[in-house]
PDB file of C-alpha atoms and ligand atoms in Angstrom:
ATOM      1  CA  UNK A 135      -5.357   8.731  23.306  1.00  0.00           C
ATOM      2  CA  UNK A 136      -3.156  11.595  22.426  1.00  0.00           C
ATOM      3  CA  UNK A 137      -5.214  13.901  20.197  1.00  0.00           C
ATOM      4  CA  UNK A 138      -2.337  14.391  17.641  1.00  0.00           C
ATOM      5  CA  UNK A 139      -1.820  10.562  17.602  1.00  0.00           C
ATOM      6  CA  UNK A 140      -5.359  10.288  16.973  1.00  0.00           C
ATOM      7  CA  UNK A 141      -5.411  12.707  14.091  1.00  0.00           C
ATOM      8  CA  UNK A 142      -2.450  10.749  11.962  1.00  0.00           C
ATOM      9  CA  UNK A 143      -3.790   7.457  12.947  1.00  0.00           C
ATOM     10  CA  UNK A 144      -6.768   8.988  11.045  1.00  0.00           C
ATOM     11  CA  UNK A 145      -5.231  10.239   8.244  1.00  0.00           C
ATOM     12  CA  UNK A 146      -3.523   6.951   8.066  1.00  0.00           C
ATOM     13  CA  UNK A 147      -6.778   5.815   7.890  1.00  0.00           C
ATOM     14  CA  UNK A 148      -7.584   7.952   4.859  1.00  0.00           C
ATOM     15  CA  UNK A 149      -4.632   6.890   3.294  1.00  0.00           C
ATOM     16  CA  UNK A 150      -4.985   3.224   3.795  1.00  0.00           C
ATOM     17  CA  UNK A 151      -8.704   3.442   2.267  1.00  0.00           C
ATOM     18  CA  UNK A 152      -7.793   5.540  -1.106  1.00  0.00           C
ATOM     19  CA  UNK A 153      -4.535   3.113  -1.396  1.00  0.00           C
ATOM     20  CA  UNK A 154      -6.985   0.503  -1.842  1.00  0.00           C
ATOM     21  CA  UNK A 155      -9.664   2.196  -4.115  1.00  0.00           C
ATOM     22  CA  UNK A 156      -6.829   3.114  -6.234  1.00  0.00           C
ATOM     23  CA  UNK A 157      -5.414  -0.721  -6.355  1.00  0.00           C
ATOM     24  CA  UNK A 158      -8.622  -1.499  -7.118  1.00  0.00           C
ATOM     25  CA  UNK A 159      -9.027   1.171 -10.431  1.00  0.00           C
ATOM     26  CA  UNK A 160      -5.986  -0.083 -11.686  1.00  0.00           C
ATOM     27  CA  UNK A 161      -7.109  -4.141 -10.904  1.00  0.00           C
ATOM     28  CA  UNK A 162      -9.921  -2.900 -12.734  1.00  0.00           C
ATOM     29  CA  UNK A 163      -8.433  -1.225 -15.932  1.00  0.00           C
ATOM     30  CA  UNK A 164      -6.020  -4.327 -15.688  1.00  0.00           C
ATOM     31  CA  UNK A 165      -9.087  -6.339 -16.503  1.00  0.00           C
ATOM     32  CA  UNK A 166     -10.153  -5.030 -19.174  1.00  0.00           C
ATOM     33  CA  UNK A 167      -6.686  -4.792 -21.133  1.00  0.00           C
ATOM     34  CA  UNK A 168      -7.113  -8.340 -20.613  1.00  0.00           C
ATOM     35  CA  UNK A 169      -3.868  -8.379 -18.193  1.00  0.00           C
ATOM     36  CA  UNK A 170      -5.440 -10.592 -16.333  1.00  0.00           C
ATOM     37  CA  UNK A 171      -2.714 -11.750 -13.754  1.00  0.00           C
ATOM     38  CA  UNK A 172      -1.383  -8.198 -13.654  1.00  0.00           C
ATOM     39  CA  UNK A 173      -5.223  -7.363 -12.737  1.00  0.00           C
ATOM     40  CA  UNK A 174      -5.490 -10.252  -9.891  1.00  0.00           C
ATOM     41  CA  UNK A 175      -2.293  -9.280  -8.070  1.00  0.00           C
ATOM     42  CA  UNK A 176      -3.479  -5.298  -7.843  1.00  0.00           C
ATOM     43  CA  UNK A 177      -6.928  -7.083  -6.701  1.00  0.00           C
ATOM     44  CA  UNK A 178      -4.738  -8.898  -3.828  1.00  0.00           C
ATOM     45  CA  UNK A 179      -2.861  -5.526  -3.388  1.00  0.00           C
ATOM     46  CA  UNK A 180      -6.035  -3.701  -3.114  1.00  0.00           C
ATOM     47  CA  UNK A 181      -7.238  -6.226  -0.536  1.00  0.00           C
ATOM     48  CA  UNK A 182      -4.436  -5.625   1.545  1.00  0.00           C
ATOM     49  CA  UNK A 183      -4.613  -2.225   2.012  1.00  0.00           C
ATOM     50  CA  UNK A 184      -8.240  -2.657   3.216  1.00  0.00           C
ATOM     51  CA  UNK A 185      -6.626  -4.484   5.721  1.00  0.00           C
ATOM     52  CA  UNK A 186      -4.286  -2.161   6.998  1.00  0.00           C
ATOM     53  CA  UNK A 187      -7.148   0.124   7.146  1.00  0.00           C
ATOM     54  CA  UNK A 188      -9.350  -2.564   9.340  1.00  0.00           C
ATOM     55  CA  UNK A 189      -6.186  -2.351  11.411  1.00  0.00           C
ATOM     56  CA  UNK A 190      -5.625   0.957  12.036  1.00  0.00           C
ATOM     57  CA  UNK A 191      -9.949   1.219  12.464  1.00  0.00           C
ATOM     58  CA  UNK A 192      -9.550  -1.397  15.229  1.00  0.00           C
ATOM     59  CA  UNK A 193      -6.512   0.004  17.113  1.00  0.00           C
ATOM     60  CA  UNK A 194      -7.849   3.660  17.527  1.00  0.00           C
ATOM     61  CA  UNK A 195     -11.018   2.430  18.858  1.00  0.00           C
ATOM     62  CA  UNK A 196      -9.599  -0.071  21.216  1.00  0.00           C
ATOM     63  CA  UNK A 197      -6.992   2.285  22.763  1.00  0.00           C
ATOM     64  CA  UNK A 198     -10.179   4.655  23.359  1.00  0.00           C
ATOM     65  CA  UNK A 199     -10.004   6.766  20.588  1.00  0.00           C
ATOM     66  CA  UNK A 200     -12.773   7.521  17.689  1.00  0.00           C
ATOM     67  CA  UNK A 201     -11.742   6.116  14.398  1.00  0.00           C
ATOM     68  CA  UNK A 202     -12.981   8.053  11.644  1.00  0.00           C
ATOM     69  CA  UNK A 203     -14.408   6.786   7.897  1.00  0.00           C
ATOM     70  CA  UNK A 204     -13.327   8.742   5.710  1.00  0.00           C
ATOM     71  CA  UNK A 205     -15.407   9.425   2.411  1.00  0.00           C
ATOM     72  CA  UNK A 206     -13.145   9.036  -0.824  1.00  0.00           C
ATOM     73  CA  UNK A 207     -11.736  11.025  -4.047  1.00  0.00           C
ATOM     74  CA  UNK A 208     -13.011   8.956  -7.026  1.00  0.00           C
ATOM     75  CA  UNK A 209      -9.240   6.986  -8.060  1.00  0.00           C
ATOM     76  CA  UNK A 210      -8.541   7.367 -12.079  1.00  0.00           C
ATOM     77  CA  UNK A 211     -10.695   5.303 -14.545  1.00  0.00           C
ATOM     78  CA  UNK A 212      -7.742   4.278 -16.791  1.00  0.00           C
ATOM     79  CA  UNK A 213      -4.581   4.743 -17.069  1.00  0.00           C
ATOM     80  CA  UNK A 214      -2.003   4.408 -20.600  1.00  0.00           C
ATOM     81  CA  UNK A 215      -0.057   1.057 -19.797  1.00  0.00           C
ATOM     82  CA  UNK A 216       1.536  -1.072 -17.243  1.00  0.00           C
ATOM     83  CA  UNK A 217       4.280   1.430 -17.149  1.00  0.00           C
ATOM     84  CA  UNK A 218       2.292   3.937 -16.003  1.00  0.00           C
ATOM     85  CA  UNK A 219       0.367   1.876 -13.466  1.00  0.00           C
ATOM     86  CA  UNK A 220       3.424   0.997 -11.752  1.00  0.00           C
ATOM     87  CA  UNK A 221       5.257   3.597 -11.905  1.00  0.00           C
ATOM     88  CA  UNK A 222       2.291   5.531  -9.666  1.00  0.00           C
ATOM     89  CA  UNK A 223       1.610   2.566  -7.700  1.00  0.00           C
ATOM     90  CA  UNK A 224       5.762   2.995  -6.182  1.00  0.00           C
ATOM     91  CA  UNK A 225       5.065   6.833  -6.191  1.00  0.00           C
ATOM     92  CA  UNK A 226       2.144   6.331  -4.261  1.00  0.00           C
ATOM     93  CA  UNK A 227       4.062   4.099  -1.905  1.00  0.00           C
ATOM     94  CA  UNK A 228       6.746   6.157  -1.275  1.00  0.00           C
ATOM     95  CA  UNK A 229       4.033   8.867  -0.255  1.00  0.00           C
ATOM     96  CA  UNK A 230       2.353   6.558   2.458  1.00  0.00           C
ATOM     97  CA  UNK A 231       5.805   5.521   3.713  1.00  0.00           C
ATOM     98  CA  UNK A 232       6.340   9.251   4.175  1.00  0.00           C
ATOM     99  CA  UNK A 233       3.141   9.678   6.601  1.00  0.00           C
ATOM    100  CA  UNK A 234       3.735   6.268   8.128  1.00  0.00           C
ATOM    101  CA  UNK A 235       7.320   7.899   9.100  1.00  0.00           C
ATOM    102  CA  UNK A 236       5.541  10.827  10.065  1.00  0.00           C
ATOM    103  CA  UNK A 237       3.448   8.902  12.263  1.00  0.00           C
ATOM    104  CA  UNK A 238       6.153   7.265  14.259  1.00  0.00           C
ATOM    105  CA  UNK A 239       7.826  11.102  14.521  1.00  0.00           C
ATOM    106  CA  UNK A 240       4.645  12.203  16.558  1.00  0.00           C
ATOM    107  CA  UNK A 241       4.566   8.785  18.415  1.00  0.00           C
ATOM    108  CA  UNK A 242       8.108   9.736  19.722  1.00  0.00           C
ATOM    109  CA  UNK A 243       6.900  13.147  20.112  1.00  0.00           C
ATOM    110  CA  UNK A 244       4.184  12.646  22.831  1.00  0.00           C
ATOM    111  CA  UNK A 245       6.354   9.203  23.961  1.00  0.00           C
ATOM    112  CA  UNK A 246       3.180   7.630  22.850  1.00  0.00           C
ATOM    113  CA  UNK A 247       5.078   4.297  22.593  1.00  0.00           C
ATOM    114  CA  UNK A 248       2.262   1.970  22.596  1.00  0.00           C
ATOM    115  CA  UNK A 249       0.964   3.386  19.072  1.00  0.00           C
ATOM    116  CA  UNK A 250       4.907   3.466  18.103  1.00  0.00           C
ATOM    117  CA  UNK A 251       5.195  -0.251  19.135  1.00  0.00           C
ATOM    118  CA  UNK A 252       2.039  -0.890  16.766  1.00  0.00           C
ATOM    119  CA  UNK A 253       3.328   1.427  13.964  1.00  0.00           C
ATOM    120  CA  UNK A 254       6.352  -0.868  13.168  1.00  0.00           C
ATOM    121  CA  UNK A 255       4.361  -3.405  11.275  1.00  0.00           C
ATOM    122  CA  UNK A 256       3.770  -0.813   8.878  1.00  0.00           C
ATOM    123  CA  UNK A 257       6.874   0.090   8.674  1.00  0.00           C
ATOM    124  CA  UNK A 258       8.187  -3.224   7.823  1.00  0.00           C
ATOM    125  CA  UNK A 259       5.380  -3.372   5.562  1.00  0.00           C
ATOM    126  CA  UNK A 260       6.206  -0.580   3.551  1.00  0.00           C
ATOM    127  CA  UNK A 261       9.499  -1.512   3.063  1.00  0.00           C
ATOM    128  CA  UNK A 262       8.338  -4.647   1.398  1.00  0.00           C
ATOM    129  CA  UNK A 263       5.881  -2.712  -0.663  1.00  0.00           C
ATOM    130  CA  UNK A 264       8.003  -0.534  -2.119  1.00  0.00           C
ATOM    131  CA  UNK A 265      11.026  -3.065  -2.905  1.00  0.00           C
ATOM    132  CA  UNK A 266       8.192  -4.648  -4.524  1.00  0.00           C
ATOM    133  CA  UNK A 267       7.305  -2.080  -6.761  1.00  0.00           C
ATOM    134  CA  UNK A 268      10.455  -0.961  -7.364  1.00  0.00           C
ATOM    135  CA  UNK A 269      11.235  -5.147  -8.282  1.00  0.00           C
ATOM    136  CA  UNK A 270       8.137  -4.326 -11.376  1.00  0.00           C
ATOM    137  CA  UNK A 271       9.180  -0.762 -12.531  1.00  0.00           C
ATOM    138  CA  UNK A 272      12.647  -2.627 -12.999  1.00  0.00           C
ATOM    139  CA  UNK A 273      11.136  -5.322 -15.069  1.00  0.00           C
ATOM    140  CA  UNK A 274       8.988  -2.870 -17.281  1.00  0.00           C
ATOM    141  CA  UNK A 275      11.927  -0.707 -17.825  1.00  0.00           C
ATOM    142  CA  UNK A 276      14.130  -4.071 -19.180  1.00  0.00           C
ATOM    143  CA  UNK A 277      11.078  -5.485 -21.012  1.00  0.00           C
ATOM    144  CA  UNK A 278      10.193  -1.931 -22.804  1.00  0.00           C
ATOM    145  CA  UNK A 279       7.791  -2.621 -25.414  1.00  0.00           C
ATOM    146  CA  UNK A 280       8.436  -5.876 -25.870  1.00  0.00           C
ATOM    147  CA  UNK A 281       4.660  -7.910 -26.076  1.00  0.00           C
ATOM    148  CA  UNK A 282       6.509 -11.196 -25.423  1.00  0.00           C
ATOM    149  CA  UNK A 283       8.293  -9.807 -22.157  1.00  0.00           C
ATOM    150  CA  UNK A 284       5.007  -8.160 -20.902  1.00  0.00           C
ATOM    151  CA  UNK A 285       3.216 -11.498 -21.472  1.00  0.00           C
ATOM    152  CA  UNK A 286       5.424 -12.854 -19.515  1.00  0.00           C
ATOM    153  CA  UNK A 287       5.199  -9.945 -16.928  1.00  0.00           C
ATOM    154  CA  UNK A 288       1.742 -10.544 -16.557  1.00  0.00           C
ATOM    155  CA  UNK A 289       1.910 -14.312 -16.207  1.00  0.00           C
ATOM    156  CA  UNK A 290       4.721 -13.922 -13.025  1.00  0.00           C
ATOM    157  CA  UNK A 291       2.449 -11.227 -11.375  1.00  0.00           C
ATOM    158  CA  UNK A 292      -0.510 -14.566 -11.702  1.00  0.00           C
ATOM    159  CA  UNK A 293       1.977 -16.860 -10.201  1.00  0.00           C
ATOM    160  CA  UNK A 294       3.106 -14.738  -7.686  1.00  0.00           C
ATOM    161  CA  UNK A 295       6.149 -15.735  -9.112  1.00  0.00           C
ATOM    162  CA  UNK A 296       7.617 -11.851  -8.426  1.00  0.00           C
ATOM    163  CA  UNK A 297       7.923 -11.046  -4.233  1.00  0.00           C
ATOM    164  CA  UNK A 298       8.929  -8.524  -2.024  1.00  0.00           C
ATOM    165  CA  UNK A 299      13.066  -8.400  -2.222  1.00  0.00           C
ATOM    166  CA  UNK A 300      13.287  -7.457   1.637  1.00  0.00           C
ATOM    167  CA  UNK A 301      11.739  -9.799   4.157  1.00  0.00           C
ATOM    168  CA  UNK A 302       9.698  -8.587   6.943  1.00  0.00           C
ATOM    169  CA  UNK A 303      11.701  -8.413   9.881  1.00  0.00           C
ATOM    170  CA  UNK A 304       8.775  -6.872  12.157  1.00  0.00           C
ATOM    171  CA  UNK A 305       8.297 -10.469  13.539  1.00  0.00           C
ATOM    172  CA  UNK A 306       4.294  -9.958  13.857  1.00  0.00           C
ATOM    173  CA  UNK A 307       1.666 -11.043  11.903  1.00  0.00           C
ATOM    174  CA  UNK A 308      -1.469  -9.402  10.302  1.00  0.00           C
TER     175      UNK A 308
HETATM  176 FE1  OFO B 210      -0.746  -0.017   3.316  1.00  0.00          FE
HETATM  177  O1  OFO B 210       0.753  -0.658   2.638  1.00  0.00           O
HETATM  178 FE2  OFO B 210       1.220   0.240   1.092  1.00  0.00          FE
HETATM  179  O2  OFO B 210       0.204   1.619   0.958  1.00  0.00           O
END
């Protein structure tokens, strides 16, 4: 495998793990505000993002390369409302859309079209993630302080009653 490949596949890696610790702080802190179907869908979301990491874990070793475990910053304990917690949850998104375009920029680089071919699902996946977030940070900003609206909020986000806006168009599965 392409050694540069093999290095942002890595950091993707990275990236994929602290995504998830940092869903999981917020699930967490969620929790204890007593949110609790705000908390359950960042415990999904957290879930996920292990996922993608599994992936990424099992595609660098099968192509021959060394997949690396990365050890983690601690994420923030608590955070001041569900503003804030979504507003960094779509910041954070757009970052790991940025390296996941980075990615596919070396792929092209090196014509390493194999990893490119792979890469797609997270790009598909990212664009569902952030029209996601963006979907919430729209609903906190109409509901502002409103108790009754956030209520409400937090019962949707149980019912999985709020999805992605875009539908995956990759075509492949987990
Ligand atoms: Fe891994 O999909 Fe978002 O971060």
């Amino acid at each position: 495998m392409n050694e540069r490949v093999e290095q942002a596949l890595n950091d993707q890696i990275e990236k994929e793990a602290s995504s998830s610790q940092f869903y999981l702080a917020m699930a967490s802190w969620a929790e204890g505000q007593g949110l609790n179907g705000t908390a359950q869908f960042l415990y999904s979301h957290s879930d996920e993002e292990r996922f993608h990491m599994l992936k990424l874990v099992k595609f660098v070793n099968e192509r021959g390369g060394t997949a690396k475990i990365p050890g983690l910053q601690s994420p923030p304990e608590s955070f001041s409302s569900m503003s804030n917690v979504f507003n960094l949850l779509l910041e954070h998104e757009l970052d790991v859309t940025q390296s996941i375009n980075n990615l596919v920029d070396i792929c092209l680089q090196v014509k390493d079209y194999t990893t490119h071919n792979f890469i797609q699902w997270y790009v598909s996946e990212q664009l569902e993630e952030e029209a996601l977030a963006r979907t919430i940070v729209d609903k906190i900003n109409m509901i502002g302080q409103d108790k009754a609206g956030l209520y409400l909020l937090d019962r949707d986000l149980e019912n999985s009653a709020i999805q992605p806006s875009v539908v995956n168009t990759a075509g492949t599965g987990a």
